[in-house]
Coordinates of C-alpha atoms in Angstrom, one line a residue:
Chain A
M13 CA 52.0 -129.4 -244.4
R14 CA 49.6 -126.7 -245.3
Q15 CA 47.7 -127.4 -242.2
A16 CA 50.8 -127.1 -240.0
A17 CA 51.6 -123.8 -241.7
R18 CA 48.1 -122.5 -241.0
L19 CA 48.4 -123.6 -237.4
L20 CA 51.7 -121.8 -237.1
A21 CA 50.4 -118.7 -238.7
G22 CA 47.4 -118.9 -236.4
A23 CA 49.7 -119.2 -233.4
L24 CA 51.7 -116.2 -234.5
L25 CA 48.6 -114.1 -235.2
A26 CA 46.8 -115.1 -232.1
P27 CA 48.4 -112.7 -229.7
S28 CA 47.7 -109.6 -231.9
A29 CA 44.1 -110.8 -232.4
A30 CA 43.7 -111.3 -228.7
L31 CA 45.1 -107.8 -228.2
A32 CA 42.6 -106.3 -230.6
A33 CA 39.8 -108.1 -228.8
A34 CA 41.1 -106.7 -225.5
Q35 CA 40.8 -103.2 -226.8
K36 CA 37.0 -103.3 -226.5
A37 CA 35.2 -103.7 -223.3
A38 CA 33.1 -106.9 -222.9
V39 CA 29.5 -106.2 -224.0
P40 CA 27.2 -107.8 -221.3
P41 CA 24.9 -110.4 -222.8
P42 CA 21.2 -110.4 -222.0
Y43 CA 20.8 -111.5 -218.4
A44 CA 19.7 -115.1 -218.0
G45 CA 17.5 -114.4 -215.0
V46 CA 17.2 -116.4 -211.8
Y47 CA 20.1 -118.8 -211.8
Q48 CA 20.1 -122.1 -209.8
P49 CA 23.4 -123.8 -209.0
Q50 CA 24.2 -126.9 -211.0
G51 CA 26.4 -129.9 -210.2
V52 CA 27.7 -131.1 -206.8
D53 CA 30.4 -128.5 -206.2
E54 CA 28.4 -125.5 -207.2
I55 CA 25.4 -126.6 -205.1
G56 CA 27.8 -127.3 -202.2
W57 CA 29.4 -123.9 -202.4
W58 CA 26.0 -122.2 -202.6
R59 CA 25.0 -123.9 -199.4
E60 CA 28.2 -122.9 -197.6
D61 CA 27.5 -119.4 -198.9
D62 CA 23.8 -119.4 -197.8
E63 CA 25.0 -120.4 -194.3
S64 CA 27.6 -117.6 -194.2
E65 CA 25.1 -115.1 -195.4
R66 CA 22.9 -116.1 -192.5
V67 CA 25.7 -115.3 -190.2
L68 CA 26.5 -112.0 -192.1
A69 CA 22.8 -110.9 -191.9
A70 CA 23.0 -111.0 -188.1
S71 CA 26.5 -109.7 -187.8
S72 CA 27.2 -106.6 -185.8
L73 CA 29.6 -105.5 -188.5
V74 CA 26.7 -104.7 -190.9
I75 CA 25.7 -101.1 -191.1
R76 CA 21.9 -101.4 -190.9
D77 CA 20.7 -98.3 -192.7
E78 CA 17.9 -98.8 -195.2
A79 CA 18.6 -95.5 -196.8
L80 CA 22.3 -96.1 -197.4
T81 CA 21.9 -99.7 -198.4
G82 CA 19.0 -98.8 -200.7
Y83 CA 21.1 -96.1 -202.3
I84 CA 24.0 -98.4 -203.0
R85 CA 21.6 -100.9 -204.4
G86 CA 20.2 -98.2 -206.6
V87 CA 23.7 -97.4 -208.0
L88 CA 24.3 -101.1 -208.7
C89 CA 21.0 -101.3 -210.5
A90 CA 21.8 -98.1 -212.5
T91 CA 25.1 -99.7 -213.5
V92 CA 24.3 -103.3 -214.3
G93 CA 20.6 -102.8 -215.2
A94 CA 17.4 -103.5 -213.3
D95 CA 17.1 -107.1 -214.5
R96 CA 20.5 -108.1 -213.2
C97 CA 20.5 -106.4 -209.9
H98 CA 17.5 -108.4 -208.7
S99 CA 19.8 -111.3 -207.9
V100 CA 21.9 -109.4 -205.5
R101 CA 21.6 -108.7 -201.7
V102 CA 23.8 -105.8 -200.6
Y103 CA 25.4 -105.6 -197.2
V104 CA 27.4 -102.6 -196.1
L105 CA 30.1 -103.6 -193.6
R106 CA 31.8 -101.3 -191.2
E107 CA 35.3 -102.1 -192.3
P108 CA 37.5 -99.0 -193.1
T109 CA 39.5 -100.5 -196.0
F110 CA 38.9 -100.2 -199.8
N111 CA 37.2 -103.4 -200.9
A112 CA 34.0 -105.1 -202.0
T113 CA 33.3 -108.8 -202.6
M114 CA 30.6 -110.9 -204.1
S115 CA 29.8 -114.5 -203.3
P116 CA 28.5 -117.1 -205.7
N117 CA 25.0 -117.0 -204.2
G118 CA 24.5 -113.3 -204.8
T119 CA 25.7 -111.8 -201.5
M120 CA 27.4 -108.5 -202.1
R121 CA 29.6 -107.1 -199.3
V122 CA 30.5 -103.4 -199.6
F123 CA 33.3 -102.2 -197.2
S124 CA 32.7 -98.8 -195.6
G125 CA 36.2 -97.8 -196.5
L126 CA 35.2 -98.0 -200.2
L127 CA 32.5 -95.4 -199.6
L128 CA 35.0 -92.9 -198.3
R129 CA 37.3 -93.4 -201.3
V130 CA 35.0 -93.4 -204.3
R131 CA 33.9 -89.8 -205.2
N132 CA 30.7 -90.3 -207.2
E133 CA 28.1 -92.7 -208.4
A134 CA 30.1 -93.7 -211.5
E135 CA 33.2 -94.7 -209.5
L136 CA 31.0 -96.7 -207.0
G137 CA 29.3 -98.3 -210.0
A138 CA 32.6 -99.3 -211.5
V139 CA 33.5 -101.3 -208.4
L140 CA 30.0 -102.8 -208.0
G141 CA 30.0 -103.7 -211.7
H142 CA 33.4 -105.4 -211.3
E143 CA 32.1 -107.5 -208.5
F144 CA 28.9 -108.3 -210.4
G145 CA 31.1 -109.4 -213.3
H146 CA 32.7 -112.0 -211.1
F147 CA 29.3 -113.2 -210.0
E148 CA 27.8 -113.3 -213.5
R149 CA 30.7 -115.3 -214.9
R150 CA 30.8 -117.6 -211.8
H151 CA 34.4 -116.9 -211.2
S152 CA 34.7 -118.4 -207.7
L153 CA 33.5 -121.8 -208.9
N154 CA 35.9 -121.8 -211.9
L155 CA 38.8 -120.8 -209.7
F156 CA 37.9 -123.5 -207.2
R157 CA 37.8 -126.1 -210.0
T158 CA 41.1 -124.9 -211.5
R159 CA 42.8 -125.0 -208.0
R160 CA 41.4 -128.5 -207.5
T161 CA 42.8 -129.8 -210.8
G162 CA 46.1 -128.1 -210.1
T163 CA 46.5 -129.6 -206.7
D164 CA 45.4 -133.0 -207.9
V165 CA 48.1 -133.0 -210.5
L166 CA 50.6 -132.0 -207.9
A167 CA 49.5 -134.8 -205.6
W168 CA 49.9 -137.5 -208.3
T169 CA 53.2 -136.2 -209.6
G170 CA 54.4 -135.9 -206.0
L171 CA 53.7 -139.5 -205.5
L172 CA 55.3 -140.6 -208.7
V173 CA 58.4 -138.5 -208.0
S174 CA 58.8 -140.0 -204.6
M175 CA 58.8 -143.4 -206.1
A176 CA 61.7 -142.5 -208.5
P177 CA 63.8 -140.5 -206.2
S178 CA 66.6 -138.9 -208.2
Y179 CA 67.9 -135.4 -208.2
R180 CA 66.5 -134.8 -211.7
A181 CA 63.0 -136.0 -210.9
A182 CA 62.9 -133.9 -207.8
R183 CA 64.0 -130.8 -209.8
A184 CA 61.4 -131.6 -212.5
Y185 CA 58.8 -131.8 -209.7
R186 CA 59.8 -128.5 -208.3
D187 CA 59.6 -126.9 -211.7
L188 CA 56.2 -128.3 -212.2
Q189 CA 55.1 -127.1 -208.8
W190 CA 56.1 -123.6 -209.5
S191 CA 54.5 -123.6 -213.0
I192 CA 51.2 -124.9 -211.6
Y193 CA 51.2 -122.3 -208.8
G194 CA 52.1 -119.7 -211.3
H195 CA 49.3 -120.8 -213.5
L196 CA 46.8 -120.7 -210.6
F197 CA 47.7 -117.1 -209.6
R198 CA 47.7 -116.1 -213.2
Y199 CA 44.3 -117.6 -213.6
G200 CA 43.0 -115.5 -210.7
R201 CA 44.5 -112.3 -212.2
D202 CA 43.0 -113.0 -215.6
Q203 CA 39.6 -113.4 -213.9
E204 CA 40.1 -109.9 -212.4
R205 CA 40.9 -108.6 -215.8
E206 CA 37.7 -110.1 -217.2
A207 CA 35.7 -108.6 -214.3
D208 CA 37.3 -105.2 -214.9
S209 CA 36.4 -105.4 -218.5
L210 CA 32.8 -106.4 -217.6
G211 CA 32.5 -103.6 -215.1
V212 CA 33.4 -101.0 -217.8
G213 CA 31.1 -102.8 -220.2
Y214 CA 28.2 -102.3 -217.8
L215 CA 29.1 -98.6 -217.3
N216 CA 29.4 -98.1 -221.1
Q217 CA 25.7 -99.2 -221.4
S218 CA 24.5 -97.3 -218.4
S219 CA 23.8 -93.6 -217.9
L220 CA 27.1 -93.1 -215.9
P221 CA 30.4 -92.1 -217.4
P222 CA 32.7 -95.1 -217.8
Q223 CA 35.8 -93.0 -217.5
A224 CA 35.3 -93.1 -213.8
A225 CA 36.7 -96.6 -213.5
A226 CA 40.2 -95.5 -214.5
A227 CA 39.9 -92.2 -212.5
M228 CA 39.1 -94.3 -209.4
W229 CA 42.3 -96.3 -209.7
Q230 CA 44.3 -93.2 -210.3
N231 CA 42.9 -91.7 -207.1
L232 CA 43.8 -94.9 -205.2
M233 CA 47.3 -94.8 -206.5
D234 CA 47.6 -91.2 -205.4
E235 CA 46.4 -92.2 -201.9
A236 CA 48.9 -95.0 -201.7
A237 CA 51.7 -92.6 -202.8
A238 CA 50.6 -90.1 -200.1
S239 CA 50.6 -92.8 -197.5
A240 CA 54.1 -93.9 -198.4
R241 CA 55.4 -90.3 -198.5
A242 CA 54.1 -89.6 -195.0
R243 CA 55.9 -92.7 -193.7
G244 CA 59.1 -91.8 -195.5
L245 CA 58.9 -94.7 -197.8
R246 CA 59.7 -94.9 -201.5
K247 CA 56.7 -94.4 -203.8
P248 CA 55.1 -97.8 -204.4
N249 CA 55.7 -99.4 -207.8
F250 CA 52.3 -99.6 -209.4
K251 CA 53.5 -101.5 -212.5
A252 CA 55.1 -104.5 -210.9
I253 CA 53.4 -107.3 -208.9
A254 CA 54.4 -110.3 -206.9
F255 CA 54.3 -113.9 -208.2
T256 CA 51.4 -114.6 -205.8
A257 CA 49.5 -111.4 -206.5
S258 CA 45.7 -112.0 -206.8
H259 CA 45.1 -108.9 -208.8
P260 CA 46.8 -107.2 -211.8
P261 CA 49.0 -104.1 -211.0
L262 CA 47.1 -100.9 -210.5
A263 CA 48.7 -98.9 -213.3
E264 CA 47.8 -101.7 -215.8
R265 CA 44.2 -101.7 -214.5
A266 CA 43.9 -97.9 -214.8
D267 CA 45.4 -97.9 -218.3
T268 CA 43.3 -100.7 -219.6
L269 CA 40.1 -99.3 -218.1
A270 CA 40.8 -95.9 -219.6
G271 CA 41.1 -97.6 -223.0
L272 CA 37.9 -99.6 -222.6
A273 CA 35.7 -96.7 -221.7
R274 CA 33.3 -95.4 -224.5
I275 CA 34.6 -92.0 -225.5
D276 CA 31.1 -90.6 -226.0
G277 CA 30.2 -91.5 -222.5
E278 CA 32.5 -88.9 -221.0
G279 CA 30.0 -86.1 -220.8
R280 CA 27.5 -88.0 -218.7
D281 CA 26.5 -86.9 -215.2
N282 CA 28.7 -88.9 -212.7
G283 CA 26.2 -88.3 -209.9
S284 CA 28.7 -86.7 -207.6
A285 CA 26.1 -84.4 -205.9
R286 CA 23.7 -87.3 -205.2
Y287 CA 26.6 -89.4 -203.9
H288 CA 27.7 -86.8 -201.4
A289 CA 24.2 -86.2 -200.2
A290 CA 23.7 -89.9 -199.6
L291 CA 27.0 -90.3 -197.8
A292 CA 26.7 -87.1 -195.6
P293 CA 25.0 -88.8 -192.6
W294 CA 27.7 -91.4 -192.4
L295 CA 30.7 -89.3 -193.2
P296 CA 31.7 -88.5 -189.5
L297 CA 31.7 -92.2 -188.6
L298 CA 33.7 -93.2 -191.8
L299 CA 36.2 -90.5 -191.2
D300 CA 36.6 -91.5 -187.5
D301 CA 37.2 -95.1 -188.5
Q302 CA 39.7 -94.0 -191.1
I303 CA 41.7 -91.9 -188.7
K304 CA 42.0 -94.8 -186.3
L305 CA 43.8 -96.8 -189.0
N306 CA 46.8 -94.7 -188.1
D307 CA 47.8 -94.0 -191.7
F308 CA 48.5 -90.3 -191.6
G309 CA 49.3 -89.8 -195.2
A310 CA 46.3 -91.7 -196.6
S311 CA 43.9 -90.1 -194.1
D312 CA 45.1 -86.6 -194.9
Y313 CA 44.9 -87.3 -198.6
L314 CA 41.3 -88.5 -198.3
I315 CA 40.2 -85.6 -196.2
Q316 CA 41.7 -83.0 -198.6
N317 CA 40.2 -85.0 -201.5
L318 CA 36.8 -84.8 -199.9
A319 CA 37.2 -81.1 -199.3
R320 CA 37.9 -80.2 -202.9
D321 CA 34.3 -78.9 -203.2
G322 CA 34.6 -76.9 -200.0
W323 CA 35.4 -77.6 -196.4
S324 CA 32.6 -78.6 -194.0
A325 CA 32.7 -78.6 -190.2
D326 CA 32.9 -82.4 -190.3
L327 CA 36.0 -82.4 -192.5
W328 CA 37.8 -79.7 -190.4
L329 CA 37.0 -81.8 -187.3
A330 CA 38.4 -84.9 -188.9
R331 CA 41.5 -83.1 -189.9
G332 CA 41.9 -81.8 -186.4
E333 CA 41.5 -85.3 -184.9
L334 CA 44.0 -86.7 -187.4
Y335 CA 46.7 -84.1 -186.5
R336 CA 46.0 -84.4 -182.7
A337 CA 46.3 -88.2 -182.9
R338 CA 49.8 -87.9 -184.3
G339 CA 50.5 -85.5 -181.6
N340 CA 53.8 -83.7 -182.3
P341 CA 53.8 -80.2 -180.9
R342 CA 53.5 -78.7 -184.3
D343 CA 50.6 -81.1 -185.1
V344 CA 48.7 -80.0 -181.9
E345 CA 49.0 -76.3 -183.0
H346 CA 47.6 -77.2 -186.5
A347 CA 44.9 -79.3 -184.9
A348 CA 43.7 -76.4 -182.7
A349 CA 43.4 -74.2 -185.9
F350 CA 41.4 -76.9 -187.7
Y351 CA 39.1 -77.3 -184.7
A352 CA 38.6 -73.6 -184.6
N353 CA 37.6 -73.7 -188.3
A354 CA 35.1 -76.4 -187.6
I355 CA 33.6 -74.4 -184.8
A356 CA 33.4 -71.3 -187.0
L357 CA 31.3 -73.3 -189.4
N358 CA 29.2 -75.1 -186.8
D359 CA 29.4 -74.0 -183.1
A360 CA 27.2 -76.9 -181.9
L361 CA 29.7 -79.5 -183.0
A362 CA 30.6 -80.8 -179.6
P363 CA 33.6 -83.1 -180.5
A364 CA 35.3 -80.0 -182.1
H365 CA 35.2 -78.2 -178.7
R366 CA 36.5 -81.3 -177.0
G367 CA 39.4 -81.6 -179.5
L368 CA 40.1 -77.9 -179.3
G369 CA 40.3 -78.0 -175.5
L370 CA 42.6 -81.0 -175.5
A371 CA 44.8 -79.5 -178.2
L372 CA 45.1 -76.2 -176.4
L373 CA 45.9 -77.9 -173.1
K374 CA 48.7 -79.8 -174.8
S375 CA 50.1 -76.7 -176.4
G376 CA 50.3 -74.8 -173.0
K377 CA 47.2 -72.6 -173.2
P378 CA 45.1 -73.9 -170.3
G379 CA 42.9 -70.8 -170.1
D380 CA 41.3 -71.2 -173.5
G381 CA 41.5 -75.0 -173.3
H382 CA 39.4 -75.1 -170.1
A383 CA 36.9 -72.8 -171.7
A384 CA 36.6 -75.1 -174.8
L385 CA 36.2 -78.2 -172.6
R386 CA 33.5 -76.5 -170.5
R387 CA 31.7 -75.7 -173.7
Y388 CA 32.0 -79.4 -174.7
L389 CA 30.5 -80.5 -171.4
Q390 CA 27.8 -77.9 -171.8
L391 CA 26.9 -79.2 -175.3
S392 CA 27.0 -82.9 -174.4
P393 CA 26.7 -83.4 -170.7
D394 CA 25.9 -87.1 -171.2
A395 CA 28.9 -88.0 -173.3
P396 CA 30.6 -91.3 -172.3
D397 CA 33.8 -89.4 -171.5
A398 CA 32.1 -86.5 -169.7
K399 CA 33.5 -87.5 -166.3
L400 CA 37.0 -87.9 -167.7
I401 CA 36.9 -84.5 -169.4
G402 CA 35.4 -83.0 -166.3
M403 CA 38.6 -84.0 -164.3
L404 CA 40.6 -81.8 -166.7
V405 CA 38.6 -78.7 -166.0
P406 CA 39.0 -76.9 -162.6
G407 CA 35.8 -77.4 -160.8
G408 CA 34.4 -79.3 -163.8
N409 CA 32.9 -82.1 -161.8
A410 CA 31.1 -79.8 -159.5
P411 CA 27.3 -80.1 -160.0
Chain B
M11 CA 36.7 -112.0 -205.5
G12 CA 37.3 -108.6 -204.0
I13 CA 38.3 -105.6 -206.1
V14 CA 41.8 -105.3 -204.5
R15 CA 44.6 -107.5 -203.4
R16 CA 43.9 -109.8 -200.6
T17 CA 46.1 -112.5 -199.0
A18 CA 46.5 -115.2 -201.6
L19 CA 44.6 -118.3 -200.8
A20 CA 47.0 -121.1 -199.8
V21 CA 46.8 -123.8 -202.4
G22 CA 49.3 -126.1 -200.7
V23 CA 49.0 -129.8 -201.1
V24 CA 48.6 -131.6 -197.8
L25 CA 50.1 -134.7 -199.2
F26 CA 53.0 -135.4 -196.8
A27 CA 51.5 -133.6 -193.8
A28 CA 52.0 -135.4 -190.5
A29 CA 48.9 -136.3 -188.6
P30 CA 47.7 -133.1 -186.9
A31 CA 47.7 -132.7 -183.1
A32 CA 43.9 -132.4 -183.2
A33 CA 43.6 -136.1 -183.9
Q34 CA 42.9 -136.6 -180.2
E35 CA 39.9 -136.4 -178.1
R36 CA 39.3 -134.7 -174.8
S37 CA 36.4 -133.6 -172.7
A38 CA 36.0 -131.7 -169.4
T39 CA 33.3 -130.9 -167.0
R40 CA 33.0 -127.9 -164.8
S41 CA 33.9 -128.9 -161.2
G42 CA 30.9 -129.1 -159.0
F43 CA 28.5 -129.5 -161.9
E44 CA 26.4 -132.6 -161.6
L45 CA 23.5 -133.6 -163.8
P46 CA 21.7 -136.6 -162.2
A47 CA 20.3 -139.1 -164.7
H48 CA 16.6 -138.7 -165.6
S49 CA 16.3 -135.2 -164.0
G50 CA 14.1 -134.1 -166.8
K51 CA 16.2 -131.1 -167.8
R52 CA 15.3 -129.1 -170.9
I53 CA 18.2 -128.6 -173.3
L54 CA 18.1 -125.8 -175.9
V55 CA 19.9 -126.7 -179.1
F56 CA 21.2 -123.8 -181.1
R57 CA 21.5 -124.2 -184.9
P58 CA 24.3 -126.8 -185.2
S59 CA 27.1 -125.8 -187.5
V60 CA 27.4 -128.8 -189.8
S61 CA 29.4 -129.0 -193.0
V62 CA 30.0 -132.1 -195.0
G63 CA 31.9 -132.6 -198.1
A64 CA 34.6 -134.5 -199.9
Q65 CA 38.4 -134.2 -199.8
S66 CA 39.9 -133.9 -203.3
T67 CA 43.0 -135.8 -204.3
G68 CA 45.1 -132.8 -203.6
G69 CA 43.5 -132.3 -200.2
M70 CA 41.0 -129.5 -200.8
F71 CA 37.6 -129.4 -199.2
E72 CA 34.7 -129.8 -201.6
P73 CA 31.4 -129.0 -199.8
N74 CA 28.4 -131.2 -200.7
G75 CA 25.0 -129.6 -200.1
D76 CA 23.1 -132.9 -200.2
W77 CA 25.3 -134.6 -197.6
T78 CA 25.2 -131.6 -195.4
E79 CA 21.4 -131.4 -195.4
K80 CA 21.2 -135.2 -194.6
A81 CA 23.8 -134.9 -191.9
K82 CA 22.0 -132.0 -190.3
R83 CA 18.7 -133.9 -190.1
N84 CA 20.4 -137.1 -188.9
I85 CA 22.4 -135.3 -186.2
Q86 CA 19.3 -133.5 -184.9
L87 CA 17.3 -136.8 -184.7
S88 CA 20.2 -138.6 -182.9
L89 CA 20.6 -135.7 -180.5
E90 CA 16.9 -136.0 -179.5
R91 CA 17.0 -139.7 -179.2
L92 CA 20.2 -139.9 -177.1
Q93 CA 19.2 -137.0 -174.8
G94 CA 15.8 -138.7 -174.4
R95 CA 17.6 -141.8 -173.2
L96 CA 19.4 -139.7 -170.6
G97 CA 16.1 -138.3 -169.5
N98 CA 16.5 -134.9 -170.9
S99 CA 14.3 -133.2 -173.5
V100 CA 15.7 -131.3 -176.5
V101 CA 14.2 -128.0 -177.5
V102 CA 15.1 -126.5 -180.9
A103 CA 16.0 -122.8 -180.6
P104 CA 13.3 -120.7 -182.1
E105 CA 14.1 -118.7 -185.3
A106 CA 15.1 -115.3 -184.2
Y107 CA 14.6 -111.9 -185.9
G108 CA 16.1 -108.5 -185.7
E109 CA 18.1 -107.7 -182.6
D110 CA 17.4 -111.2 -181.2
A111 CA 19.0 -112.7 -184.2
Q112 CA 22.0 -110.5 -183.7
R113 CA 22.4 -111.5 -180.1
V114 CA 22.1 -115.2 -181.0
Q115 CA 24.7 -114.8 -183.7
E116 CA 27.0 -113.0 -181.2
H117 CA 26.7 -115.8 -178.7
M118 CA 27.3 -118.5 -181.4
A119 CA 30.5 -116.7 -182.4
L120 CA 31.4 -116.3 -178.7
F121 CA 30.9 -120.0 -178.1
A122 CA 33.0 -120.9 -181.1
A123 CA 35.8 -118.6 -179.8
V124 CA 35.7 -119.9 -176.3
S125 CA 35.6 -123.5 -177.3
Q126 CA 38.5 -122.9 -179.7
A127 CA 40.4 -121.3 -176.9
V128 CA 39.7 -124.3 -174.6
I129 CA 40.8 -126.8 -177.3
E130 CA 43.9 -124.8 -178.2
Y131 CA 45.1 -123.8 -174.8
Q132 CA 43.7 -126.3 -172.3
F133 CA 42.9 -129.6 -173.9
F134 CA 45.8 -130.8 -176.0
K135 CA 49.6 -131.1 -175.5
G136 CA 51.8 -128.7 -177.4
N137 CA 49.8 -125.5 -177.2
R138 CA 48.7 -125.6 -173.6
L139 CA 49.2 -122.4 -171.6
P140 CA 51.2 -122.9 -168.4
T141 CA 48.2 -121.7 -166.4
K142 CA 46.0 -124.2 -168.1
K143 CA 48.4 -127.1 -167.4
R144 CA 48.1 -126.2 -163.8
D145 CA 44.3 -126.1 -164.1
N146 CA 44.3 -129.5 -165.7
K147 CA 46.3 -130.9 -162.8
N148 CA 43.9 -129.4 -160.3
Q149 CA 40.8 -130.4 -162.2
V150 CA 39.8 -126.8 -162.9
F151 CA 37.6 -126.1 -165.9
D152 CA 36.4 -122.5 -165.6
W153 CA 35.1 -120.8 -168.7
S154 CA 32.0 -118.7 -169.3
L155 CA 30.0 -117.0 -172.1
G156 CA 28.6 -114.4 -169.6
A157 CA 25.1 -114.0 -168.2
G158 CA 23.9 -112.6 -171.5
V159 CA 22.9 -116.1 -172.6
A160 CA 19.8 -115.8 -170.3
T161 CA 18.3 -113.2 -172.7
L162 CA 18.6 -115.4 -175.8
P163 CA 15.3 -116.4 -177.4
G164 CA 14.1 -119.7 -175.9
A165 CA 16.4 -119.5 -172.9
Q166 CA 13.6 -118.8 -170.5
D167 CA 12.0 -122.2 -171.2
A168 CA 15.1 -124.3 -170.9
D169 CA 17.9 -125.1 -168.4
Y170 CA 20.9 -125.7 -170.6
G171 CA 22.1 -124.7 -174.0
L172 CA 23.8 -127.1 -176.3
F173 CA 26.1 -126.0 -179.1
V174 CA 27.3 -128.4 -181.8
Y175 CA 30.0 -128.1 -184.4
N176 CA 30.7 -130.8 -186.9
R177 CA 32.9 -130.9 -190.0
D178 CA 33.4 -133.8 -192.3
A179 CA 35.5 -134.3 -195.4
Y180 CA 35.2 -137.7 -196.9
G181 CA 38.2 -138.8 -199.0
S182 CA 37.3 -138.8 -202.7
T183 CA 38.0 -141.9 -204.8
G184 CA 41.1 -140.2 -206.1
R185 CA 42.3 -139.4 -202.6
K186 CA 41.7 -143.0 -201.4
I187 CA 43.6 -144.5 -204.4
L188 CA 46.4 -142.0 -203.7
Q189 CA 46.4 -143.1 -200.1
V190 CA 46.7 -146.8 -200.9
L191 CA 49.4 -146.2 -203.6
A192 CA 51.4 -143.9 -201.4
L193 CA 51.4 -146.5 -198.7
L194 CA 52.2 -149.5 -201.0
G195 CA 54.8 -147.6 -203.1
P196 CA 57.1 -145.2 -201.2
G197 CA 55.4 -146.1 -197.9
I198 CA 54.1 -142.6 -197.2
A199 CA 51.1 -142.1 -194.9
V200 CA 48.5 -139.9 -196.7
K201 CA 45.5 -138.9 -194.6
S202 CA 42.2 -139.4 -196.3
G203 CA 39.3 -137.5 -194.9
E204 CA 38.8 -135.2 -191.9
H205 CA 36.2 -135.7 -189.2
A206 CA 36.3 -133.1 -186.5
G207 CA 33.7 -131.8 -184.1
Y208 CA 33.0 -130.4 -180.7
A209 CA 29.9 -130.0 -178.5
G210 CA 29.4 -127.9 -175.4
L211 CA 26.8 -127.5 -172.7
V212 CA 26.2 -124.0 -171.3
D213 CA 24.2 -123.0 -168.2
L214 CA 21.5 -120.7 -169.5
R215 CA 21.3 -118.7 -166.2
T216 CA 25.0 -117.9 -165.7
G217 CA 26.5 -118.6 -169.1
D218 CA 29.1 -120.9 -167.5
L219 CA 30.5 -123.6 -169.8
L220 CA 29.5 -126.8 -168.0
W221 CA 30.9 -129.4 -170.3
L222 CA 32.9 -129.5 -173.5
N223 CA 34.0 -132.4 -175.7
A224 CA 36.3 -132.1 -178.6
D225 CA 37.3 -134.8 -181.0
G226 CA 39.5 -134.4 -184.0
A227 CA 38.9 -137.8 -185.5
M228 CA 35.5 -139.3 -185.1
G229 CA 33.8 -142.4 -186.6
G230 CA 30.4 -142.8 -188.0
D231 CA 29.1 -141.7 -191.4
V232 CA 26.9 -138.7 -190.7
R233 CA 25.3 -139.2 -194.1
D234 CA 23.2 -142.2 -192.9
E235 CA 21.1 -142.5 -189.7
E236 CA 23.1 -145.3 -188.1
G237 CA 26.4 -143.6 -188.7
S238 CA 25.2 -140.3 -187.3
E239 CA 23.9 -142.1 -184.2
K240 CA 27.5 -143.3 -183.7
R241 CA 28.8 -139.8 -184.4
V242 CA 26.5 -138.1 -181.9
R243 CA 27.3 -140.8 -179.4
Q244 CA 31.0 -139.8 -179.7
L245 CA 30.2 -136.1 -179.7
L246 CA 28.2 -136.6 -176.4
E247 CA 30.8 -138.9 -174.9
D248 CA 31.2 -138.2 -171.2
F249 CA 28.1 -136.1 -171.2
P250 CA 27.2 -135.5 -167.6
G251 CA 24.4 -137.7 -166.2
G252 CA 25.0 -141.1 -167.5
D253 CA 27.1 -143.1 -169.9
I254 CA 25.7 -142.9 -173.4
K255 CA 28.2 -145.5 -174.6
Q256 CA 26.8 -148.2 -172.4
D257 CA 23.3 -147.2 -172.8
S258 CA 22.8 -148.6 -176.3

C-alpha cells in the first residue's frame, strides 16, 4: 500500500521534476574520443553513410573553398571544443535554404542558405552545436530502432486484426496505428529538443554568447513573417505544429533556448565582424541564389537585415536584382535607384550597370539605359550574355 | 537530423502492398550494336552500387555492412569470371581524385538517371510513354550519356563501360514468420525480401547506351560465391556476344 502511494506520488511529482530538469541546459560530458559503430544496424548505417559521403565529396553541389570550410570548421571547434570537432568532416553545399544536417558517421552538411541567415559566429555555432548534439547522442540510430519497433508492432497487430475481422477490432487497430505514428513523430521532436539543449550546452561552455540560439530563431520567425506578408498571407502560427511535424514549433524553441542560456554569457563577443569578413567573398553568390528562390518578402528581409551595419555595393545590387525580378513598373523604378546606389559605391561593379541599363530601358528611358549597358559591355566584354546585351544597344555589336 | 522541418519520413507498413510492377525483367540492346563472342574487348567496370541488408518485420530496410562487403567482392569476382568466359576482360576503374572524381561521380549519377528513365518509361507496362511504346514496337533503343564518358579516367584503355546497381533486402526471421502466418491465417500475400538490380553497357567513345538489363526480382544469394554467380548471370542475361545462361 505504501509502495503504491509512493509510486503515485512519484508519478504526480515526476512532471514538475522533469520540468525543473529541463530548465537547465544539458552539460556536455567529457568526449569519448574516436567512436566505432557497434552492432549490426549501426555498422550497416555507417557503411551506407560512408558510401554516401563518397558521393557527396565528389558532388558538384559542394562549395570547394578551403578558407570558407576551414572557417566553419573553426566555429564548430570553438563551439563544441577541439576534442569533439575532430570527428567531423564539414561540407558546404550550395543549397539556398536554411538547414544543416549531420550523419551518424560524422559527415556534416551545411547549406549555403544557412550562412546567409545567421548573423554571427555564435548563431552559426548554435546550429552546428545542435547538429553535433544529434551526432553525439546517436539520434539517427535510435530513431531508426524506434521506427523499426513501431512498424513491427503494427505488422503483427495488423495480421491479428485481419484474423478477427470485426468492426471493433478494426477500430482498435486504427487507434493503435495513430498512437504509434504519433509516438514516432513525438520521439523525433523530443530528439530535436535534446539536440537544442545540447547545442546551448556547448555554447554555454564556449567563448560565444549562448543567447544567440534564441535570437537566431527569432530572426527566422521574422523572416517567415515577412515572406508571408509579401505574399498577402496570414502571419504563420509559430506556436502550433502538425501531427507529423519533425521539429518542435519555432516559438517554443526560441523560448526554451532563451531560458537555457547562461546569463553571464551574454556579454561575450559574438564574432559578428569575423563572420562578415569570412562570408564577404561568397555574399554575391549567396544573395543571387536567394533571389532566384522567388520569395520577395524573405529576400528583402534578409538583404535589409544584412545592411543593418551599413549598405555595401553588393547589397544594393542584390536589392536592385530582387526588385527588377518582380518587375512591376514601380519595382523597376526602385531597382534603378538601388543600382545607382551600388554604382555610387563601386563604379566597377559590372552587373550593377547591366541591371541599371535593363531597368531604365523598361521604365522608358532608353538614352540612359543604353549608356549603362555600354558601360557594362565595356567593363565585362567577355560576359556570357555580352552578345545578348549588345543587341539591346544601338550599334552595340559593332566591333 | 536537420535543424528545421523536413518532409516527414514515411513509416508506412508495407504489409498488404500488392506485388510492385518492378517485379519483372526486361533488357534491350541498341539496334546495330553487335559484340561478336571472343572479340577480346576491354570492359571498364565503374564502382558498382551494392547495398545488402535485411527487411524488418514491418518492411523497413536494415543495411548490413558485412553482407554488403561480401556481396561487393563476390559480384566483382563473378563479373570477371563471366566476362572472361565471353572472351572479354574486365578492368576495374582506377580511383579518381579531384576533378576526375567529380566527373566520374557526375557520370555515375547520369547513368543512374538515364537507366531509371529507361526502366520507368520504356521497359515496363503502366508507365510507358507513348513514344517509347512506339520505339519498343520498332525495336528502337536510343539513349546516351554523351561523349563526355571518353574523358573519364581509364576510358582510354577500354572499349566499353559497365555500370552495375544491386540492392538486396533479405526478409528477417520475423518477416518470414509473418509471411507464413499471413498466408496460413487470413490468406494475405506478404512479400518477404527485395532483390532488384540493373546493369548497363556504355560505349566509351560515344557515350551511347548499348545494352541495359533491369530485373526487379532476381535469385541467387549475393552473400555467398555460388549465389552471386547466379545473380550476376541474371544481371548479365542477354548480354551481347553470347549466351551466359547456356555457357555454364
